[in-house]
PDB file of C-alpha atoms in Angstrom:
ATOM      1  CA  MET V   1      96.063 -58.833  22.790  1.00  0.00           C
ATOM      2  CA  ASN V   2      99.162 -61.017  22.367  1.00  0.00           C
ATOM      3  CA  ASN V   3      97.139 -64.189  23.048  1.00  0.00           C
ATOM      4  CA  GLU V   4      94.668 -63.230  20.314  1.00  0.00           C
ATOM      5  CA  ILE V   5      97.473 -62.678  17.822  1.00  0.00           C
ATOM      6  CA  LEU V   6      99.152 -65.941  18.815  1.00  0.00           C
ATOM      7  CA  THR V   7      95.878 -67.827  18.429  1.00  0.00           C
ATOM      8  CA  ALA V   8      95.301 -66.332  14.964  1.00  0.00           C
ATOM      9  CA  VAL V   9      98.834 -67.172  13.849  1.00  0.00           C
ATOM     10  CA  ASN V  10      98.527 -70.749  15.177  1.00  0.00           C
ATOM     11  CA  SER V  11      95.220 -71.148  13.366  1.00  0.00           C
ATOM     12  CA  GLN V  12      96.752 -69.965  10.108  1.00  0.00           C
ATOM     13  CA  LEU V  13      99.793 -72.213  10.534  1.00  0.00           C
ATOM     14  CA  PHE V  14      97.523 -75.193  11.199  1.00  0.00           C
ATOM     15  CA  ALA V  15      95.543 -74.378   8.041  1.00  0.00           C
ATOM     16  CA  VAL V  16      98.759 -74.229   5.994  1.00  0.00           C
ATOM     17  CA  TRP V  17      99.898 -77.533   7.514  1.00  0.00           C
ATOM     18  CA  PHE V  18      96.507 -79.062   6.612  1.00  0.00           C
ATOM     19  CA  LEU V  19      96.892 -77.872   3.010  1.00  0.00           C
ATOM     20  CA  ILE V  20     100.445 -79.223   2.739  1.00  0.00           C
ATOM     21  CA  GLY V  21      99.170 -82.585   3.952  1.00  0.00           C
ATOM     22  CA  ALA V  22      96.291 -82.403   1.485  1.00  0.00           C
ATOM     23  CA  ALA V  23      98.696 -81.680  -1.388  1.00  0.00           C
ATOM     24  CA  LEU V  24     100.809 -84.696  -0.469  1.00  0.00           C
ATOM     25  CA  VAL V  25      97.760 -86.958  -0.318  1.00  0.00           C
ATOM     26  CA  PHE V  26      96.519 -85.534  -3.615  1.00  0.00           C
ATOM     27  CA  TRP V  27      99.812 -86.517  -5.241  1.00  0.00           C
ATOM     28  CA  MET V  28      99.161 -90.050  -4.035  1.00  0.00           C
ATOM     29  CA  GLN V  29      96.376 -90.135  -6.641  1.00  0.00           C
ATOM     30  CA  ALA V  30      99.015 -89.884  -9.372  1.00  0.00           C
ATOM     31  CA  GLY V  31     101.046 -92.604  -7.685  1.00  0.00           C
ATOM     32  CA  PHE V  32      98.025 -94.889  -7.460  1.00  0.00           C
ATOM     33  CA  ALA V  33      97.304 -94.275 -11.144  1.00  0.00           C
ATOM     34  CA  MET V  34     100.845 -95.267 -12.100  1.00  0.00           C
ATOM     35  CA  VAL V  35     100.842 -98.374  -9.889  1.00  0.00           C
ATOM     36  CA  GLU V  36      97.463 -99.489 -11.206  1.00  0.00           C
ATOM     37  CA  ALA V  37      98.506 -98.852 -14.811  1.00  0.00           C
ATOM     38  CA  GLY V  38     101.576-101.007 -14.180  1.00  0.00           C
ATOM     39  CA  PHE V  39      99.501-103.859 -12.785  1.00  0.00           C
ATOM     40  CA  THR V  40      96.994-103.934 -15.631  1.00  0.00           C
ATOM     41  CA  ARG V  41      97.335-105.106 -19.208  1.00  0.00           C
ATOM     42  CA  ALA V  42      98.374-102.423 -21.693  1.00  0.00           C
ATOM     43  CA  LYS V  43      94.946-102.421 -23.349  1.00  0.00           C
ATOM     44  CA  ASN V  44      93.332-101.408 -20.015  1.00  0.00           C
ATOM     45  CA  THR V  45      95.726 -98.613 -19.069  1.00  0.00           C
ATOM     46  CA  GLY V  46      93.485 -95.841 -20.407  1.00  0.00           C
ATOM     47  CA  ASN V  47      90.513 -97.300 -18.547  1.00  0.00           C
ATOM     48  CA  ILE V  48      92.302 -97.471 -15.198  1.00  0.00           C
ATOM     49  CA  LEU V  49      93.706 -93.962 -15.560  1.00  0.00           C
ATOM     50  CA  MET V  50      90.245 -92.632 -16.372  1.00  0.00           C
ATOM     51  CA  LYS V  51      88.813 -94.386 -13.302  1.00  0.00           C
ATOM     52  CA  ASN V  52      91.415 -92.676 -11.120  1.00  0.00           C
ATOM     53  CA  LEU V  53      90.562 -89.304 -12.633  1.00  0.00           C
ATOM     54  CA  MET V  54      86.829 -89.908 -12.165  1.00  0.00           C
ATOM     55  CA  ASP V  55      87.375 -90.835  -8.511  1.00  0.00           C
ATOM     56  CA  PHE V  56      88.445 -87.276  -7.890  1.00  0.00           C
ATOM     57  CA  CYS V  57      86.059 -85.532 -10.321  1.00  0.00           C
ATOM     58  CA  ILE V  58      82.869 -87.355  -9.350  1.00  0.00           C
ATOM     59  CA  GLY V  59      83.991 -87.600  -5.730  1.00  0.00           C
ATOM     60  CA  THR V  60      84.478 -83.840  -5.483  1.00  0.00           C
ATOM     61  CA  ILE V  61      80.977 -83.067  -6.725  1.00  0.00           C
ATOM     62  CA  VAL V  62      79.163 -85.510  -4.458  1.00  0.00           C
ATOM     63  CA  PHE V  63      81.413 -84.668  -1.498  1.00  0.00           C
ATOM     64  CA  ILE V  64      80.565 -80.975  -1.872  1.00  0.00           C
ATOM     65  CA  PHE V  65      76.828 -81.538  -2.033  1.00  0.00           C
ATOM     66  CA  LEU V  66      76.396 -84.362   0.468  1.00  0.00           C
ATOM     67  CA  GLY V  67      79.552 -86.001   1.800  1.00  0.00           C
ATOM     68  CA  PHE V  68      81.198 -83.128   3.684  1.00  0.00           C
ATOM     69  CA  GLY V  69      78.010 -82.434   5.633  1.00  0.00           C
ATOM     70  CA  LEU V  70      77.642 -86.114   6.527  1.00  0.00           C
ATOM     71  CA  LEU V  71      81.261 -86.146   7.670  1.00  0.00           C
ATOM     72  CA  LEU V  72      81.602 -82.933   9.678  1.00  0.00           C
ATOM     73  CA  GLY V  73      78.078 -81.561   9.957  1.00  0.00           C
ATOM     74  CA  GLU V  74      76.195 -81.213  13.229  1.00  0.00           C
ATOM     75  CA  ASP V  75      76.225 -84.651  14.876  1.00  0.00           C
ATOM     76  CA  LEU V  76      73.022 -86.688  14.580  1.00  0.00           C
ATOM     77  CA  PHE V  77      72.945 -89.337  17.327  1.00  0.00           C
ATOM     78  CA  GLY V  78      76.614 -90.240  16.813  1.00  0.00           C
ATOM     79  CA  PHE V  79      75.795 -91.846  13.475  1.00  0.00           C
ATOM     80  CA  MET V  80      76.350 -89.093  10.917  1.00  0.00           C
ATOM     81  CA  GLY V  81      76.620 -85.378  10.447  1.00  0.00           C
ATOM     82  CA  LYS V  82      73.714 -83.220   9.360  1.00  0.00           C
ATOM     83  CA  PRO V  83      74.187 -82.211   5.717  1.00  0.00           C
ATOM     84  CA  GLY V  84      74.373 -78.489   5.170  1.00  0.00           C
ATOM     85  CA  PHE V  85      75.404 -76.001   2.553  1.00  0.00           C
ATOM     86  CA  ASP V  86      77.873 -73.871   4.507  1.00  0.00           C
ATOM     87  CA  ILE V  87      80.305 -74.217   1.638  1.00  0.00           C
ATOM     88  CA  PHE V  88      77.906 -72.120  -0.463  1.00  0.00           C
ATOM     89  CA  THR V  89      76.702 -69.698   2.200  1.00  0.00           C
ATOM     90  CA  SER V  90      79.542 -69.052   4.662  1.00  0.00           C
ATOM     91  CA  TYR V  91      82.574 -68.297   2.530  1.00  0.00           C
ATOM     92  CA  GLU V  92      84.473 -66.275   5.123  1.00  0.00           C
ATOM     93  CA  SER V  93      83.949 -68.580   8.081  1.00  0.00           C
ATOM     94  CA  PHE V  94      84.068 -71.866   6.170  1.00  0.00           C
ATOM     95  CA  ASP V  95      87.040 -74.079   7.052  1.00  0.00           C
ATOM     96  CA  TRP V  96      88.435 -74.496   3.537  1.00  0.00           C
ATOM     97  CA  SER V  97      91.642 -76.265   4.520  1.00  0.00           C
ATOM     98  CA  ASN V  98      89.686 -78.885   6.470  1.00  0.00           C
ATOM     99  CA  PHE V  99      87.371 -79.357   3.489  1.00  0.00           C
ATOM    100  CA  VAL V 100      90.239 -79.883   1.021  1.00  0.00           C
ATOM    101  CA  PHE V 101      92.036 -82.200   3.445  1.00  0.00           C
ATOM    102  CA  ASN V 102      88.978 -84.414   3.844  1.00  0.00           C
ATOM    103  CA  LEU V 103      88.189 -84.269   0.122  1.00  0.00           C
ATOM    104  CA  VAL V 104      91.526 -85.768  -0.874  1.00  0.00           C
ATOM    105  CA  PHE V 105      91.149 -88.525   1.712  1.00  0.00           C
ATOM    106  CA  CYS V 106      87.674 -89.262   0.379  1.00  0.00           C
ATOM    107  CA  ALA V 107      89.100 -89.607  -3.136  1.00  0.00           C
ATOM    108  CA  THR V 108      91.875 -91.846  -1.806  1.00  0.00           C
ATOM    109  CA  THR V 109      89.325 -94.212  -0.274  1.00  0.00           C
ATOM    110  CA  ALA V 110      87.617 -94.577  -3.647  1.00  0.00           C
ATOM    111  CA  THR V 111      90.940 -95.031  -5.444  1.00  0.00           C
ATOM    112  CA  ILE V 112      91.846 -98.002  -3.254  1.00  0.00           C
ATOM    113  CA  VAL V 113      88.770 -99.683  -4.678  1.00  0.00           C
ATOM    114  CA  SER V 114      89.869 -98.798  -8.210  1.00  0.00           C
ATOM    115  CA  GLY V 115      93.137-100.661  -7.838  1.00  0.00           C
ATOM    116  CA  ALA V 116      91.588-103.701  -6.221  1.00  0.00           C
ATOM    117  CA  MET V 117      88.901-104.011  -8.884  1.00  0.00           C
ATOM    118  CA  ALA V 118      91.110-103.167 -11.885  1.00  0.00           C
ATOM    119  CA  GLU V 119      90.023-104.965 -15.078  1.00  0.00           C
ATOM    120  CA  ARG V 120      86.977-106.398 -13.310  1.00  0.00           C
ATOM    121  CA  THR V 121      84.326-103.677 -13.649  1.00  0.00           C
ATOM    122  CA  ARG V 122      82.701-101.696 -16.401  1.00  0.00           C
ATOM    123  CA  PHE V 123      83.553 -98.003 -16.408  1.00  0.00           C
ATOM    124  CA  ILE V 124      80.034 -96.673 -15.745  1.00  0.00           C
ATOM    125  CA  SER V 125      79.440 -99.216 -12.978  1.00  0.00           C
ATOM    126  CA  TYR V 126      82.673 -98.167 -11.321  1.00  0.00           C
ATOM    127  CA  CYS V 127      81.743 -94.468 -11.577  1.00  0.00           C
ATOM    128  CA  ILE V 128      78.465 -95.175  -9.736  1.00  0.00           C
ATOM    129  CA  TYR V 129      80.335 -97.195  -7.121  1.00  0.00           C
ATOM    130  CA  SER V 130      82.837 -94.355  -6.669  1.00  0.00           C
ATOM    131  CA  ALA V 131      80.032 -91.798  -6.284  1.00  0.00           C
ATOM    132  CA  VAL V 132      78.322 -93.863  -3.577  1.00  0.00           C
ATOM    133  CA  ILE V 133      81.610 -94.285  -1.686  1.00  0.00           C
ATOM    134  CA  SER V 134      82.334 -90.542  -1.838  1.00  0.00           C
ATOM    135  CA  ALA V 135      78.804 -89.371  -1.053  1.00  0.00           C
ATOM    136  CA  VAL V 136      77.731 -91.783   1.667  1.00  0.00           C
ATOM    137  CA  ILE V 137      80.047 -94.607   2.723  1.00  0.00           C
ATOM    138  CA  TYR V 138      83.271 -92.737   3.475  1.00  0.00           C
ATOM    139  CA  PRO V 139      81.603 -89.639   5.004  1.00  0.00           C
ATOM    140  CA  ILE V 140      79.427 -91.597   7.421  1.00  0.00           C
ATOM    141  CA  GLU V 141      82.114 -93.962   8.651  1.00  0.00           C
ATOM    142  CA  ALA V 142      84.689 -91.158   8.848  1.00  0.00           C
ATOM    143  CA  HIS V 143      82.177 -89.182  10.944  1.00  0.00           C
ATOM    144  CA  TRP V 144      82.177 -92.032  13.448  1.00  0.00           C
ATOM    145  CA  ILE V 145      85.928 -91.571  13.880  1.00  0.00           C
ATOM    146  CA  TRP V 146      86.819 -87.948  13.033  1.00  0.00           C
ATOM    147  CA  GLY V 147      83.495 -86.109  13.109  1.00  0.00           C
ATOM    148  CA  GLY V 148      82.533 -86.688  16.735  1.00  0.00           C
ATOM    149  CA  GLY V 149      80.577 -89.897  16.148  1.00  0.00           C
ATOM    150  CA  TRP V 150      80.110 -92.917  18.343  1.00  0.00           C
ATOM    151  CA  LEU V 151      83.583 -94.415  17.852  1.00  0.00           C
ATOM    152  CA  SER V 152      85.359 -91.193  18.795  1.00  0.00           C
ATOM    153  CA  ARG V 153      83.158 -90.966  21.895  1.00  0.00           C
ATOM    154  CA  LEU V 154      84.415 -94.412  22.895  1.00  0.00           C
ATOM    155  CA  GLY V 155      87.983 -93.094  22.661  1.00  0.00           C
ATOM    156  CA  PHE V 156      88.845 -94.642  19.305  1.00  0.00           C
ATOM    157  CA  HIS V 157      91.796 -92.995  17.515  1.00  0.00           C
ATOM    158  CA  ASP V 158      92.658 -93.571  13.884  1.00  0.00           C
ATOM    159  CA  PHE V 159      96.227 -92.721  13.002  1.00  0.00           C
ATOM    160  CA  ALA V 160      96.740 -91.651   9.370  1.00  0.00           C
ATOM    161  CA  GLY V 161      93.499 -93.168   8.142  1.00  0.00           C
ATOM    162  CA  SER V 162      94.369 -96.800   8.725  1.00  0.00           C
ATOM    163  CA  CYS V 163      90.726 -97.532   9.504  1.00  0.00           C
ATOM    164  CA  ALA V 164      88.755 -94.632   8.018  1.00  0.00           C
ATOM    165  CA  ILE V 165      90.477 -94.824   4.643  1.00  0.00           C
ATOM    166  CA  HIS V 166      92.415 -98.034   4.114  1.00  0.00           C
ATOM    167  CA  MET V 167      90.146-100.527   5.839  1.00  0.00           C
ATOM    168  CA  VAL V 168      87.010 -99.028   4.317  1.00  0.00           C
ATOM    169  CA  GLY V 169      88.604 -98.934   0.859  1.00  0.00           C
ATOM    170  CA  GLY V 170      89.600-102.575   1.236  1.00  0.00           C
ATOM    171  CA  PHE V 171      86.206-103.709   2.472  1.00  0.00           C
ATOM    172  CA  THR V 172      84.312-101.858  -0.252  1.00  0.00           C
ATOM    173  CA  ALA V 173      86.641-103.465  -2.819  1.00  0.00           C
ATOM    174  CA  LEU V 174      85.935-106.851  -1.261  1.00  0.00           C
ATOM    175  CA  ILE V 175      82.213-106.181  -1.505  1.00  0.00           C
ATOM    176  CA  GLY V 176      82.692-105.117  -5.119  1.00  0.00           C
ATOM    177  CA  HIS V 177      84.345-108.444  -5.864  1.00  0.00           C
ATOM    178  CA  GLY V 178      81.388-110.249  -4.344  1.00  0.00           C
ATOM    179  CA  PHE V 179      83.638-111.879  -1.746  1.00  0.00           C
TER     180      PHE V 179
END
């Protein structure tokens, strides 16, 4: 009985720790917005702030419907997760803290692109780019590392998202610039 209680308490503590980490990463969005606003001309400040907001708004919608399943769904040949709708059907058993944690990292990946492409893209084009990153690009490559995909099977470890978030954000920004 004591082991069961200890396991439940540890699980709850881990979930709280996940949510604290998610809150800290979420606040990075505000920091990115301020940095990007400082690096752009005054006339573009509203545009860059709106892009940062849309990263999270659009990213949340597409991550709910497609991205989270591709990231942590049942593994398909080590390439991607199988999309599912557990978030809508399994409220009690759904791992909400894990979802929120991965959602904020997904938004961070898209926001890296926002800063690198500041003043160089039209708003609607950027919103489409952000949606594709949040729905497909980040979830699939993060599955390789954190979702049980082929890189994790090879023993690859990514500390603090240096590859899954920062490298992918940088490369997608580079692609957006057209090299």
